[in-house]
mmCIF file of C-alpha atoms in Angstrom:
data_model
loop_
_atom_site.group_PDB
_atom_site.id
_atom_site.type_symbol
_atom_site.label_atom_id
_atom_site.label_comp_id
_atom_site.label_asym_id
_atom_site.label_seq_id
_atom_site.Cartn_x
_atom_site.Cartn_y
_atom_site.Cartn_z
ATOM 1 C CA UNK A 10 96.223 88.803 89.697
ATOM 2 C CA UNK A 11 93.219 86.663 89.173
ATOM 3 C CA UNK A 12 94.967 83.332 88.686
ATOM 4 C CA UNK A 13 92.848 80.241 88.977
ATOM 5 C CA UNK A 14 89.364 82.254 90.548
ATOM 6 C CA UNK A 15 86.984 79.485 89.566
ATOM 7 C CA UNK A 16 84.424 81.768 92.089
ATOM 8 C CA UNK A 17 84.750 84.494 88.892
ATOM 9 C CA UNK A 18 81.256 83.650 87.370
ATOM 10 C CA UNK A 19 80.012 84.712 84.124
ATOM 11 C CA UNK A 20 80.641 88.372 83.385
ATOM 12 C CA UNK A 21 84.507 90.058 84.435
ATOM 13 C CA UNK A 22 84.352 93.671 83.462
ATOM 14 C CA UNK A 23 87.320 95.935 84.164
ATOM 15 C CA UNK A 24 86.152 99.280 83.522
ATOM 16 C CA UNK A 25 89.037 102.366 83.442
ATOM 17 C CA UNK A 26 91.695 100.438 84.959
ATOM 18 C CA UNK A 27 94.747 102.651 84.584
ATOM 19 C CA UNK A 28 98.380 100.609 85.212
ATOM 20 C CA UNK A 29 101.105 102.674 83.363
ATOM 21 C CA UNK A 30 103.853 101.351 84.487
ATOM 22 C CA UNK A 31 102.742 97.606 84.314
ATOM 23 C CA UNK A 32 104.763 95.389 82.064
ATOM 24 C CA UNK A 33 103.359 92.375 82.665
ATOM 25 C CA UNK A 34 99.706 90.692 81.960
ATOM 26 C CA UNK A 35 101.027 87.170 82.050
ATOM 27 C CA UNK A 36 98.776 85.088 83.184
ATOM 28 C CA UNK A 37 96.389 87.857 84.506
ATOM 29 C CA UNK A 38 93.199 85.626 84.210
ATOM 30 C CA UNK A 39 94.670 81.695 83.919
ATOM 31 C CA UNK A 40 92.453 79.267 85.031
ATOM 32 C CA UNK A 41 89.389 81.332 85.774
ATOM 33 C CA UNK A 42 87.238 78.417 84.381
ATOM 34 C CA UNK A 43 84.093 79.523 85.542
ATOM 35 C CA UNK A 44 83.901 83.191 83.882
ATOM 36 C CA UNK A 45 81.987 83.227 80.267
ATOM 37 C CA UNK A 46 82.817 86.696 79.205
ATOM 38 C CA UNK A 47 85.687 89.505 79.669
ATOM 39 C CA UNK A 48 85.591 92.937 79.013
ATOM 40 C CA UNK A 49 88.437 95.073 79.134
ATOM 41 C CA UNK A 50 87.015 98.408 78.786
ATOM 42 C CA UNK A 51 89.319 101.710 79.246
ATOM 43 C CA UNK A 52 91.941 100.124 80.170
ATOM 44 C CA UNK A 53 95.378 102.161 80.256
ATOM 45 C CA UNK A 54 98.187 99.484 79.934
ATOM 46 C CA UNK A 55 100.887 101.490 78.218
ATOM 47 C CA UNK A 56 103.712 99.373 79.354
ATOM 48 C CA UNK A 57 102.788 96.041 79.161
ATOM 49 C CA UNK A 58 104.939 94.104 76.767
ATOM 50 C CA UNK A 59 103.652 90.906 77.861
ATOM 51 C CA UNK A 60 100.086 89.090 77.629
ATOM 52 C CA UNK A 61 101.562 85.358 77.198
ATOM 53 C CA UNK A 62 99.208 82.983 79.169
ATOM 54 C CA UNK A 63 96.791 86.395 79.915
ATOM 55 C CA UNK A 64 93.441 83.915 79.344
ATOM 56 C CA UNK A 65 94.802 80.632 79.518
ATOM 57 C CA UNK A 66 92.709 78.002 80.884
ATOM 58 C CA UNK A 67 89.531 80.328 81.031
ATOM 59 C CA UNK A 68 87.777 76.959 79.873
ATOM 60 C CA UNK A 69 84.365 78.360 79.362
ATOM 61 C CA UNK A 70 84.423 81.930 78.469
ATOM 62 C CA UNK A 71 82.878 82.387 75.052
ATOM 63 C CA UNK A 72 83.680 86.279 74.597
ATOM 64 C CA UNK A 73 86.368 88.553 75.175
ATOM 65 C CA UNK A 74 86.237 92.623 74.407
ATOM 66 C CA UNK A 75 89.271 94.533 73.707
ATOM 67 C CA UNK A 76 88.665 98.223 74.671
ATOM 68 C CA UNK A 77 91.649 99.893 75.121
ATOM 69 C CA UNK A 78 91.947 103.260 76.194
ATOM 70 C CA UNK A 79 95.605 103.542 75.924
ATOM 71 C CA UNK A 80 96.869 100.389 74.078
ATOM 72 C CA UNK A 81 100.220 98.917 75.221
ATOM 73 C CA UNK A 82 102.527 100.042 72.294
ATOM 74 C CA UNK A 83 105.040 97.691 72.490
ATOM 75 C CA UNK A 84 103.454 94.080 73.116
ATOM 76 C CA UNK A 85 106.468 91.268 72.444
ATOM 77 C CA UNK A 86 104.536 87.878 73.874
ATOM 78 C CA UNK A 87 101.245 86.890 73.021
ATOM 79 C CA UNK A 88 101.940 83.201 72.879
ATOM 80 C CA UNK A 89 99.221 80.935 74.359
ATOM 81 C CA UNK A 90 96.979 84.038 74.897
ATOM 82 C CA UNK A 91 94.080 82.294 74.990
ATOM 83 C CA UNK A 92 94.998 78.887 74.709
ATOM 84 C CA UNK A 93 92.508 75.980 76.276
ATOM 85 C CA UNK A 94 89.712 78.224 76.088
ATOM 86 C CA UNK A 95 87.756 75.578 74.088
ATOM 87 C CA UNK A 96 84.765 77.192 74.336
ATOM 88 C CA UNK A 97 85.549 80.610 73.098
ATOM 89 C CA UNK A 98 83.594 81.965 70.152
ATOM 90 C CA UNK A 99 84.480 85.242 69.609
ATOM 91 C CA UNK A 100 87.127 88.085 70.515
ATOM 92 C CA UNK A 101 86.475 91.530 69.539
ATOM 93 C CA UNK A 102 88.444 94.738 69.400
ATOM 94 C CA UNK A 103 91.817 92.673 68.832
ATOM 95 C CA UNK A 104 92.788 95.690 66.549
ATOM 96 C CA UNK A 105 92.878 97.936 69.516
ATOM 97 C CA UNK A 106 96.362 95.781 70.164
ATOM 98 C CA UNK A 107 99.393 97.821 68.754
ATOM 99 C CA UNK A 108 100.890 94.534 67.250
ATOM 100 C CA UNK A 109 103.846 96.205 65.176
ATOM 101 C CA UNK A 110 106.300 94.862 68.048
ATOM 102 C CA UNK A 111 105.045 91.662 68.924
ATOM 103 C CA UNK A 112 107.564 88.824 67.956
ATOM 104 C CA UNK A 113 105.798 85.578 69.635
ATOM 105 C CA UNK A 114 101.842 84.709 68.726
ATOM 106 C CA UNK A 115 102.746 81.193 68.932
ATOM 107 C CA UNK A 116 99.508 79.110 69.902
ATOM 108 C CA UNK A 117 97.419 82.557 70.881
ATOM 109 C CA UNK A 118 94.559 80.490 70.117
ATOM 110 C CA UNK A 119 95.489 76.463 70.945
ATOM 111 C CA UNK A 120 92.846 74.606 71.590
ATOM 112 C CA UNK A 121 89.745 77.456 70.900
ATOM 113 C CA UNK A 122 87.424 74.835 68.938
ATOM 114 C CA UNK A 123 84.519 76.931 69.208
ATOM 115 C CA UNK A 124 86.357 79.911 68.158
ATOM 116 C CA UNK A 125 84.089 81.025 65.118
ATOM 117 C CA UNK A 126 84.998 85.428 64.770
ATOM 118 C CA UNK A 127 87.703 87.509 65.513
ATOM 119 C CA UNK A 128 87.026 91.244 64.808
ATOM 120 C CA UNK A 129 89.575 93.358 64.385
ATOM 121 C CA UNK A 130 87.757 97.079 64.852
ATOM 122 C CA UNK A 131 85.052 98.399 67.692
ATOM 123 C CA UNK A 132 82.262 97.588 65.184
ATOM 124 C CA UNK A 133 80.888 94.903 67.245
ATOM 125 C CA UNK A 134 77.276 94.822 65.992
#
């Protein structure tokens, strides 16, 4: 969808974004190098039972928000999720994620060497 948008600059926000019959996220945001912060607020992904390679690349975003409105229940891949994002600090909201299915985390976070908090409820304060 957004592959490789280096002109997405420092804030994405996708507010309400309702895809129920979406499966896949793969790759949704790879190489957006130029965006320092994603929020995924609302969002209605019911379906989607992969999120492999969703943020991969995204070399300078330092935050990423979980919101989900309706969580996919049945995520499989999440390998290299966030991989090369080197300058990621923190991602919030990951327990909004209904993880019970997911077989593959492999490398979700390769390469995040700023990576210093991962929260797992909304309490983002």
């Amino acid at each position: 969808m957004f592959v490789d948008c280096t002109g997405m600059n420092t804030s994405f926000t996708a507010d309400s974004w309702n895809f129920p019959k979406m499966k896949t996220a793969e790759g949704m945001f790879q190489g957006c190098s130029n965006v320092k912060q994603i929020r995924l607020y609302q969002v209605k992904w019911p379906a989607c039972t992969n999120m492999n390679n969703i943020f991969k690349d995204c070399s300078n975003l330092r935050v990423f928000n979980f919101e989900f409105k309706t969580a996919p229940s049945a995520i499989a891949d999440l390998s290299y999720a966030f991989d090369g994002c080197e300058k990621l600090e923190r991602v919030w909201n990951l327990g909004s994620l209904t993880m019970t299915s997911c077989k593959n985390v492999d490398y979700m976070f390769k390469g995040c060497k700023a990576l210093t908090e991962i929260k797992c409820n909304s309490d983002t304060d």
